[in-house]
CSV table of C-alpha atoms in Angstrom, one decimal:
chain,number,residue,atom,x,y,z
A,1,MET,CA,-192.7,-88.4,-90.3
A,2,PRO,CA,-189.2,-87.8,-88.4
A,3,ALA,CA,-189.2,-85.6,-85.5
A,4,ARG,CA,-186.8,-83.0,-86.7
A,5,LEU,CA,-188.6,-82.6,-90.0
A,6,ILE,CA,-191.9,-82.1,-88.2
A,7,ALA,CA,-190.1,-79.2,-86.0
A,8,VAL,CA,-188.8,-77.5,-89.1
A,9,LEU,CA,-191.7,-78.0,-91.1
A,10,PRO,CA,-193.7,-74.7,-89.9
A,11,LEU,CA,-190.5,-72.5,-90.8
A,12,LEU,CA,-190.2,-74.2,-94.2
A,13,LEU,CA,-193.7,-74.0,-95.2
A,14,VAL,CA,-194.1,-70.3,-94.2
A,15,THR,CA,-190.6,-69.4,-95.7
A,16,SER,CA,-191.1,-71.3,-99.0
A,17,LEU,CA,-194.9,-69.6,-99.4
A,18,VAL,CA,-193.7,-66.2,-99.0
A,19,ALA,CA,-191.0,-66.7,-101.2
A,20,GLY,CA,-193.2,-68.0,-103.6
A,21,CYS,CA,-195.4,-64.8,-103.6
A,22,GLY,CA,-192.8,-62.5,-104.9
A,23,ASP,CA,-191.6,-61.9,-108.6
A,24,ASP,CA,-190.4,-65.1,-110.3
A,25,ASN,CA,-187.0,-63.4,-110.8
A,26,ASP,CA,-186.3,-63.2,-107.0
A,27,ARG,CA,-186.3,-66.9,-106.9
A,28,SER,CA,-183.1,-69.1,-107.2
A,29,THR,CA,-182.6,-70.1,-110.7
A,30,SER,CA,-179.0,-71.6,-110.7
A,31,ALA,CA,-177.5,-72.6,-114.2
A,32,LEU,CA,-178.1,-76.3,-115.1
A,33,GLY,CA,-174.9,-76.3,-116.9
A,34,PRO,CA,-175.2,-79.4,-119.3
A,35,GLU,CA,-178.7,-80.8,-120.2
A,36,PRO,CA,-179.2,-83.2,-117.2
A,37,GLU,CA,-179.6,-86.8,-118.0
A,38,VAL,CA,-182.6,-89.0,-117.5
A,39,ALA,CA,-182.4,-92.0,-115.4
A,40,SER,CA,-183.9,-94.9,-117.5
A,41,ASP,CA,-184.1,-98.6,-117.2
A,42,TRP,CA,-186.2,-98.9,-114.3
A,43,LYS,CA,-186.8,-102.8,-113.8
A,44,ARG,CA,-190.1,-104.0,-112.2
A,45,LEU,CA,-189.4,-106.3,-109.3
A,46,PRO,CA,-192.3,-108.8,-107.6
A,47,ASP,CA,-194.7,-106.7,-105.9
A,48,LEU,CA,-194.6,-106.6,-102.1
A,49,PRO,CA,-196.0,-110.1,-100.9
A,50,LEU,CA,-197.9,-108.6,-98.1
A,51,SER,CA,-201.6,-107.2,-97.7
A,52,SER,CA,-202.5,-103.6,-99.4
A,53,ARG,CA,-200.7,-100.9,-97.2
A,54,TYR,CA,-199.0,-97.4,-97.5
A,55,ALA,CA,-195.3,-96.8,-96.8
A,56,PRO,CA,-193.7,-99.7,-94.8
A,57,VAL,CA,-190.4,-99.0,-93.2
A,58,VAL,CA,-187.7,-100.0,-95.5
A,59,ALA,CA,-184.0,-100.7,-94.6
A,60,TRP,CA,-181.0,-102.3,-96.4
A,61,THR,CA,-178.9,-105.3,-94.4
A,62,GLY,CA,-176.1,-105.4,-97.0
A,63,THR,CA,-178.0,-108.5,-98.6
A,64,GLU,CA,-181.5,-107.9,-98.4
A,65,VAL,CA,-184.4,-105.0,-98.3
A,66,LEU,CA,-186.4,-105.3,-95.5
A,67,ALA,CA,-190.0,-104.0,-95.6
A,68,VAL,CA,-192.1,-103.9,-92.2
A,69,GLY,CA,-195.4,-102.8,-91.0
A,70,GLY,CA,-197.0,-99.5,-92.8
A,71,GLU,CA,-200.5,-97.8,-92.9
A,72,THR,CA,-203.5,-100.7,-93.4
A,73,GLY,CA,-206.6,-99.3,-91.8
A,74,ASP,CA,-209.3,-97.3,-93.7
A,75,THR,CA,-210.5,-94.9,-90.6
A,76,CYS,CA,-208.8,-91.9,-92.6
A,77,PRO,CA,-209.6,-91.1,-95.8
A,78,PRO,CA,-207.0,-91.6,-98.5
A,79,ASN,CA,-204.2,-88.6,-99.3
A,80,ALA,CA,-205.7,-86.8,-96.0
A,81,ASP,CA,-204.0,-85.8,-92.6
A,82,CYS,CA,-206.1,-87.0,-89.8
A,83,GLN,CA,-205.7,-86.7,-86.1
A,84,VAL,CA,-206.1,-90.3,-85.5
A,85,GLY,CA,-204.0,-92.3,-87.8
A,86,ASN,CA,-205.0,-95.6,-89.5
A,87,GLU,CA,-204.2,-99.3,-88.3
A,88,SER,CA,-200.8,-100.3,-89.0
A,89,ALA,CA,-199.5,-103.8,-89.8
A,90,THR,CA,-196.7,-105.7,-87.9
A,91,ASP,CA,-196.0,-108.2,-90.6
A,92,GLY,CA,-193.1,-107.6,-93.0
A,93,ALA,CA,-191.0,-109.5,-95.5
A,94,ALA,CA,-187.2,-109.4,-97.0
A,95,LEU,CA,-186.3,-109.0,-100.7
A,96,ASP,CA,-183.1,-110.2,-102.5
A,97,PRO,CA,-182.7,-107.4,-105.1
A,98,ALA,CA,-180.4,-109.5,-107.2
A,99,THR,CA,-183.0,-112.1,-107.5
A,100,GLY,CA,-186.0,-110.5,-107.1
A,101,ARG,CA,-187.1,-112.9,-104.4
A,102,TRP,CA,-188.9,-112.3,-101.2
A,103,ARG,CA,-189.1,-113.9,-98.1
A,104,LYS,CA,-191.6,-113.4,-95.0
A,105,ILE,CA,-190.1,-112.6,-91.8
A,106,ALA,CA,-191.4,-112.8,-88.2
A,107,ASP,CA,-194.0,-110.3,-87.2
A,108,ALA,CA,-193.3,-107.3,-84.9
A,109,PRO,CA,-194.5,-107.0,-81.5
A,110,VAL,CA,-196.7,-104.0,-81.8
A,111,GLN,CA,-198.0,-102.3,-84.9
A,112,VAL,CA,-195.0,-100.2,-87.1
A,113,PRO,CA,-196.6,-97.0,-88.3
A,114,SER,CA,-195.4,-95.7,-91.8
A,115,TYR,CA,-192.2,-93.9,-92.5
A,116,SER,CA,-191.3,-94.7,-88.6
A,117,SER,CA,-187.8,-93.4,-87.7
A,118,SER,CA,-185.3,-96.6,-88.0
A,119,ALA,CA,-181.7,-97.6,-88.3
A,120,PHE,CA,-179.4,-100.5,-89.3
A,121,VAL,CA,-176.9,-101.2,-86.8
A,122,ALA,CA,-174.8,-104.1,-86.3
A,123,GLY,CA,-176.9,-106.7,-87.9
A,124,THR,CA,-180.1,-105.5,-86.4
A,125,LEU,CA,-182.9,-103.4,-87.7
A,126,PHE,CA,-184.5,-100.6,-85.0
A,127,ILE,CA,-187.4,-98.8,-85.4
A,128,LYS,CA,-189.3,-96.3,-83.3
A,129,ALA,CA,-192.8,-97.4,-83.5
A,130,ASN,CA,-194.9,-94.7,-81.6
A,131,SER,CA,-193.2,-94.9,-78.3
A,132,ASP,CA,-191.7,-98.3,-78.6
A,133,LEU,CA,-188.0,-98.9,-79.5
A,134,LEU,CA,-188.0,-102.3,-81.5
A,135,SER,CA,-185.2,-104.4,-82.4
A,136,TYR,CA,-185.0,-106.9,-85.3
A,137,GLU,CA,-182.1,-109.5,-85.0
A,138,VAL,CA,-182.0,-110.5,-88.9
A,139,ALA,CA,-179.9,-113.6,-88.3
A,140,MET,CA,-182.2,-114.7,-85.7
A,141,ASP,CA,-185.8,-113.8,-87.4
A,142,ARG,CA,-186.4,-112.4,-83.9
A,143,TRP,CA,-188.0,-109.0,-82.3
A,144,THR,CA,-187.5,-107.5,-79.0
A,145,THR,CA,-189.0,-104.3,-77.6
A,146,LEU,CA,-186.3,-102.6,-75.8
A,147,ARG,CA,-187.8,-99.9,-73.9
A,148,LYS,CA,-190.4,-97.0,-74.2
A,149,ILE,CA,-188.8,-93.6,-75.5
A,150,SER,CA,-190.2,-90.2,-76.4
A,151,SER,CA,-192.0,-89.5,-79.6
A,152,TRP,CA,-189.3,-86.8,-80.1
A,153,TYR,CA,-186.5,-89.2,-80.6
A,154,ASP,CA,-185.2,-90.1,-83.8
A,155,LEU,CA,-182.6,-92.8,-84.7
A,156,GLU,CA,-179.4,-92.9,-85.9
A,157,GLY,CA,-176.7,-95.7,-86.6
A,158,ASP,CA,-173.0,-94.6,-85.6
A,159,GLY,CA,-170.6,-97.7,-86.0
A,160,ASP,CA,-171.9,-100.4,-83.5
A,161,ARG,CA,-174.3,-98.1,-81.6
A,162,LEU,CA,-177.7,-96.6,-81.9
A,163,VAL,CA,-178.1,-93.0,-81.3
A,164,LEU,CA,-181.3,-91.5,-80.1
A,165,ALA,CA,-181.2,-87.7,-80.8
A,166,SER,CA,-184.2,-85.6,-79.8
A,167,GLY,CA,-185.6,-83.6,-82.6
A,168,SER,CA,-186.3,-80.4,-80.7
A,169,ASP,CA,-186.2,-78.7,-77.2
A,170,GLU,CA,-189.3,-76.8,-77.7
A,171,THR,CA,-191.5,-78.7,-75.3
A,172,GLU,CA,-188.7,-80.3,-73.0
A,173,THR,CA,-185.0,-80.9,-73.3
A,174,LEU,CA,-184.2,-84.6,-73.6
A,175,PRO,CA,-180.9,-85.9,-73.3
A,176,ASP,CA,-179.4,-87.6,-76.4
A,177,LEU,CA,-179.1,-91.5,-75.8
A,178,ALA,CA,-176.5,-94.0,-77.3
A,179,TYR,CA,-177.0,-97.9,-77.3
A,180,ASP,CA,-173.9,-100.0,-77.5
A,181,VAL,CA,-175.5,-103.0,-79.6
A,182,PRO,CA,-172.8,-105.5,-79.0
A,183,ARG,CA,-172.5,-104.8,-75.2
A,184,GLU,CA,-176.4,-104.0,-74.8
A,185,ARG,CA,-175.5,-101.0,-72.7
A,186,TRP,CA,-177.2,-97.4,-72.7
A,187,SER,CA,-175.6,-94.3,-72.1
A,188,GLU,CA,-176.2,-90.5,-72.3
A,189,LEU,CA,-174.4,-88.3,-74.8
A,190,PRO,CA,-172.6,-85.3,-73.4
A,191,ALA,CA,-174.8,-81.9,-73.5
A,192,ASP,CA,-174.1,-80.5,-76.8
A,193,PRO,CA,-172.6,-76.8,-77.1
A,194,LEU,CA,-175.7,-75.5,-79.5
A,195,GLY,CA,-178.0,-74.7,-76.6
A,196,PRO,CA,-182.0,-74.7,-77.1
A,197,SER,CA,-182.6,-75.8,-80.5
A,198,PHE,CA,-185.0,-77.1,-83.1
A,199,GLY,CA,-184.7,-79.4,-85.8
A,200,ARG,CA,-182.5,-81.5,-84.3
A,201,GLY,CA,-180.6,-84.2,-85.8
A,202,VAL,CA,-177.4,-86.4,-85.8
A,203,ILE,CA,-175.5,-87.5,-88.8
A,204,SER,CA,-172.9,-90.5,-88.8
A,205,THR,CA,-169.8,-89.2,-90.3
A,206,PRO,CA,-166.0,-90.5,-90.7
A,207,GLN,CA,-164.9,-87.3,-88.4
A,208,GLY,CA,-167.3,-87.9,-85.6
A,209,LEU,CA,-171.3,-87.6,-84.7
A,210,LEU,CA,-172.4,-84.3,-86.4
A,211,LEU,CA,-175.4,-82.4,-84.7
A,212,THR,CA,-177.5,-80.0,-86.9
A,213,ALA,CA,-180.2,-77.8,-85.5
A,214,ALA,CA,-181.3,-74.4,-85.7
A,215,GLU,CA,-181.3,-71.9,-82.8
A,216,LEU,CA,-184.8,-72.0,-80.6
A,217,VAL,CA,-185.8,-68.5,-80.8
A,218,GLU,CA,-189.4,-66.9,-80.9
A,219,ASN,CA,-190.3,-66.5,-84.6
A,220,PRO,CA,-187.3,-68.2,-86.0
A,221,GLY,CA,-186.2,-66.7,-89.5
A,222,SER,CA,-188.7,-63.8,-89.2
A,223,GLY,CA,-187.4,-60.3,-90.0
A,224,ASP,CA,-183.8,-59.8,-91.7
A,225,GLN,CA,-182.3,-62.7,-89.7
A,226,PRO,CA,-182.4,-66.2,-91.6
A,227,ALA,CA,-182.6,-69.1,-89.0
A,228,TYR,CA,-179.0,-70.5,-90.3
A,229,LEU,CA,-178.4,-74.2,-89.5
A,230,ARG,CA,-175.7,-74.5,-87.0
A,231,ALA,CA,-173.6,-77.9,-86.2
A,232,ALA,CA,-171.2,-79.5,-83.6
A,233,LEU,CA,-169.1,-82.6,-84.1
A,234,LEU,CA,-168.8,-85.4,-81.2
A,235,ASP,CA,-165.5,-86.9,-81.3
A,236,ARG,CA,-166.0,-90.8,-80.5
A,237,ARG,CA,-162.4,-90.9,-78.9
A,238,THR,CA,-162.6,-88.3,-76.5
A,239,ASN,CA,-166.5,-87.9,-76.1
A,240,ARG,CA,-166.2,-84.2,-76.7
A,241,TRP,CA,-168.1,-82.0,-78.9
A,242,THR,CA,-166.6,-79.0,-81.2
A,243,ARG,CA,-168.5,-76.2,-82.8
A,244,VAL,CA,-168.4,-76.0,-86.4
A,245,PRO,CA,-169.0,-72.6,-88.1
A,246,GLU,CA,-172.3,-71.3,-88.8
A,247,SER,CA,-173.6,-72.4,-92.4
A,248,ARG,CA,-175.3,-69.9,-94.8
A,249,GLN,CA,-178.2,-72.6,-95.4
A,250,LEU,CA,-181.6,-73.2,-93.9
A,251,GLY,CA,-181.4,-77.0,-93.6
A,252,GLY,CA,-184.3,-79.7,-94.1
A,253,GLY,CA,-184.5,-82.1,-97.2
A,254,ILE,CA,-182.3,-85.4,-97.6
A,255,TRP,CA,-179.3,-85.9,-96.0
A,256,SER,CA,-176.4,-88.0,-97.0
A,257,VAL,CA,-173.0,-88.9,-95.9
A,258,ILE,CA,-170.5,-89.1,-98.8
A,259,GLY,CA,-167.0,-89.4,-97.6
A,260,ASP,CA,-166.1,-86.4,-95.8
A,261,ARG,CA,-169.0,-84.6,-97.5
A,262,VAL,CA,-172.1,-84.0,-95.8
A,263,VAL,CA,-174.6,-83.5,-98.4
A,264,ASN,CA,-177.9,-81.7,-97.8
A,265,VAL,CA,-180.1,-82.1,-101.1
A,266,ALA,CA,-183.1,-79.3,-100.6
A,267,LEU,CA,-183.3,-77.4,-103.6
A,268,ASP,CA,-185.6,-74.6,-102.2
A,269,ALA,CA,-184.6,-71.2,-101.2
A,270,THR,CA,-186.1,-67.9,-99.7
A,271,ASN,CA,-185.5,-64.3,-99.5
A,272,GLY,CA,-187.6,-64.2,-96.3
A,273,GLY,CA,-190.6,-62.3,-98.2
A,274,GLY,CA,-191.5,-58.8,-98.3
A,275,GLY,CA,-191.2,-56.5,-101.3
A,276,GLY,CA,-188.1,-56.2,-103.9
A,277,LYS,CA,-185.3,-58.7,-102.4
A,278,GLY,CA,-187.1,-59.6,-99.5
A,279,ASP,CA,-186.5,-59.2,-95.7
A,280,TYR,CA,-183.2,-61.1,-96.0
A,281,GLY,CA,-181.9,-59.2,-99.0
A,282,ARG,CA,-181.1,-62.1,-101.0
A,283,MET,CA,-182.0,-65.5,-101.6
A,284,VAL,CA,-181.1,-68.0,-99.1
A,285,PRO,CA,-180.6,-71.7,-100.0
A,286,PHE,CA,-182.2,-74.6,-97.8
A,287,GLY,CA,-179.4,-77.0,-98.7
A,288,GLY,CA,-175.7,-77.1,-99.0
A,289,VAL,CA,-172.5,-79.3,-98.5
A,290,LEU,CA,-170.3,-79.4,-95.1
A,291,ASP,CA,-166.9,-80.9,-95.7
A,292,VAL,CA,-166.4,-82.4,-91.9
A,293,ALA,CA,-162.7,-82.6,-92.4
A,294,THR,CA,-162.3,-79.0,-93.1
A,295,ARG,CA,-165.2,-77.8,-91.2
A,296,THR,CA,-166.1,-75.8,-94.3
A,297,TRP,CA,-169.8,-75.1,-95.9
A,298,SER,CA,-170.5,-74.7,-99.6
A,299,ASP,CA,-173.4,-74.6,-101.9
A,300,LEU,CA,-175.0,-77.7,-103.6
A,301,PRO,CA,-173.1,-77.7,-107.2
A,302,ASP,CA,-175.1,-76.4,-110.0
A,303,PRO,CA,-178.3,-77.4,-108.3
A,304,PRO,CA,-181.3,-77.8,-110.8
A,305,LYS,CA,-184.3,-75.4,-110.4
A,306,TYR,CA,-186.7,-76.1,-107.6
A,307,LEU,CA,-189.8,-78.4,-108.5
A,308,SER,CA,-187.9,-79.4,-112.0
A,309,GLY,CA,-187.2,-83.0,-110.8
A,310,GLY,CA,-189.5,-86.2,-112.0
A,311,TRP,CA,-190.5,-88.9,-110.0
A,312,THR,CA,-190.4,-87.8,-106.3
A,313,VAL,CA,-188.0,-91.0,-104.8
A,314,GLU,CA,-186.5,-90.0,-101.8
A,315,ALA,CA,-183.3,-91.8,-100.4
A,316,PRO,CA,-180.0,-91.0,-98.8
A,317,GLY,CA,-177.0,-93.0,-99.7
A,318,ALA,CA,-173.2,-93.2,-99.4
A,319,ARG,CA,-172.5,-92.4,-103.0
A,320,LEU,CA,-175.7,-91.4,-104.6
A,321,VAL,CA,-178.4,-89.2,-103.3
A,322,ALA,CA,-182.3,-89.4,-104.6
A,323,ALA,CA,-184.3,-86.6,-103.5
A,324,GLU,CA,-186.9,-83.7,-105.2
A,325,GLY,CA,-187.2,-85.9,-108.4
A,326,TRP,CA,-183.3,-86.2,-109.0
A,327,ILE,CA,-180.4,-88.4,-108.5
A,328,TYR,CA,-177.4,-86.5,-107.2
A,329,ASN,CA,-173.8,-88.3,-108.2
A,330,ASP,CA,-171.5,-86.6,-105.8
A,331,ALA,CA,-168.3,-87.9,-107.6
A,332,ASP,CA,-168.6,-85.9,-110.5
A,333,ARG,CA,-171.2,-83.4,-109.0
A,334,THR,CA,-174.1,-84.2,-111.5
A,335,TRP,CA,-177.7,-84.3,-111.4
A,336,THR,CA,-180.2,-87.1,-113.4
A,337,ARG,CA,-183.9,-86.6,-113.5
A,338,ILE,CA,-185.7,-89.2,-112.5
A,339,PRO,CA,-188.5,-90.3,-114.7
A,340,ARG,CA,-191.7,-92.2,-113.5
A,341,PRO,CA,-191.6,-95.8,-114.4
A,342,LYS,CA,-194.4,-97.0,-116.9
A,343,GLY,CA,-197.0,-98.8,-114.7
A,344,SER,CA,-195.8,-97.4,-111.3
A,345,ALA,CA,-197.7,-95.5,-109.0
A,346,GLU,CA,-198.1,-91.7,-109.2
A,347,ARG,CA,-196.2,-91.1,-106.1
A,348,PRO,CA,-193.3,-93.3,-105.2
A,349,GLY,CA,-193.6,-95.1,-101.6
A,350,PRO,CA,-190.4,-95.1,-99.3
A,351,ALA,CA,-186.7,-96.3,-101.0
A,352,VAL,CA,-183.3,-97.3,-100.1
A,353,TRP,CA,-180.1,-97.7,-101.7
A,354,ALA,CA,-179.0,-101.3,-102.1
A,355,GLY,CA,-175.4,-100.8,-102.9
A,356,ASP,CA,-175.7,-99.0,-106.1
A,357,ARG,CA,-179.3,-100.0,-106.8
A,358,LEU,CA,-182.2,-98.0,-105.9
A,359,VAL,CA,-185.5,-100.0,-104.6
A,360,VAL,CA,-188.8,-98.3,-104.4
A,361,VAL,CA,-191.2,-100.2,-102.3
A,362,THR,CA,-194.8,-99.5,-103.1
A,363,GLY,CA,-196.4,-96.0,-104.0
A,364,THR,CA,-199.6,-94.1,-103.9
A,365,ASN,CA,-202.0,-92.7,-106.3
A,366,GLU,CA,-205.0,-90.4,-106.1
A,367,SER,CA,-208.1,-92.5,-105.3
A,368,ARG,CA,-211.3,-92.3,-103.3
A,369,THR,CA,-210.5,-95.5,-101.2
A,370,ASN,CA,-207.6,-96.4,-99.4
A,371,ASP,CA,-207.5,-99.9,-101.5
A,372,GLY,CA,-207.5,-97.7,-104.7
A,373,SER,CA,-204.6,-95.4,-103.4
A,374,ARG,CA,-202.1,-98.2,-102.3
A,375,ASP,CA,-200.2,-99.6,-104.7
A,376,GLY,CA,-197.9,-102.8,-104.0
A,377,THR,CA,-195.6,-102.5,-106.8
A,378,VAL,CA,-191.8,-102.7,-106.4
A,379,TRP,CA,-189.1,-100.8,-108.7
A,380,SER,CA,-185.2,-101.1,-109.1
A,381,TRP,CA,-182.9,-98.8,-110.9
A,382,THR,CA,-179.0,-99.4,-111.2
A,383,LEU,CA,-176.3,-97.2,-111.8
A,384,PRO,CA,-175.0,-97.7,-115.3
A,385,ALA,CA,-171.5,-99.2,-115.5
A,386,THR,CA,-168.7,-96.5,-116.7
């Protein structure tokens, strides 16, 4: 799980649970407008041609979907959270979603845990495998261990460079790093203007590198003051930060860059707990939209009700976003419910947008054994032509 999500989970869980204890009328019930469409026409592709596993790292290269590693051991019961994780795989494969053909790729030099942070930059897949930063050159079918890194770092592609952003300043303040892939050069990003923060993350946008974070204070979000998301934008030309006006959202969820809009799909909201209207006096949404060209924030357009979606596929995209059981299309501001394909796993595995094609790799079921829990099926859905 990315460090920025780990950092915000305590706040998100507490606020969500507290908000859920109030009257249902206090929860956000945004109008759906027209009845949402349902995403049909799922197509089953050939199964992942690797051993049984949970949640390999997936990435889109522009022509193929890569699937690497994933949890394979049986030391931790299925669907459980253990202090010592299962063993993970080193092998991987590449899928051409147009033909449905898989091919094996070279093994990684170390085990790659499920949902390891990754980024695809300049023909190279980068993966944070525990404390190892790995690079896989697709054309050469070659892995390299670049360096040891802190477990707090998350990866983001920004043009031809890889950015390593520290997820939190809670235990130590780490510099954010940049790696120029073609020149193979490391550098540090300038100190950001947000100060000590948690839930930090960077997002590559056409206007610059966007940093989002919440202020690091004692008991964030307690009392009547929400821990609003803050942001700053790094100009690539001048290498200088500019503060973005504070949002009125809490962050979390799935982030996508669609043109000049940074869309944060998170459908929940909270009133901070307490009686009546809660400590905040109103419902505060987790998700929202930032127009980076005008530096203005806005609410998600006509969001569906929280927990009203279908198959919970999650995949950020440059046009469409899959999150919380919905596909959001920013072009026409519509939401499409995702049904579970017949024969698929109860819960979808990691997913990626391959152009306008959504590809879901593996999944999990309720079972008393790990082998019974793990599902190796692969599914794709394509945006219908208009």
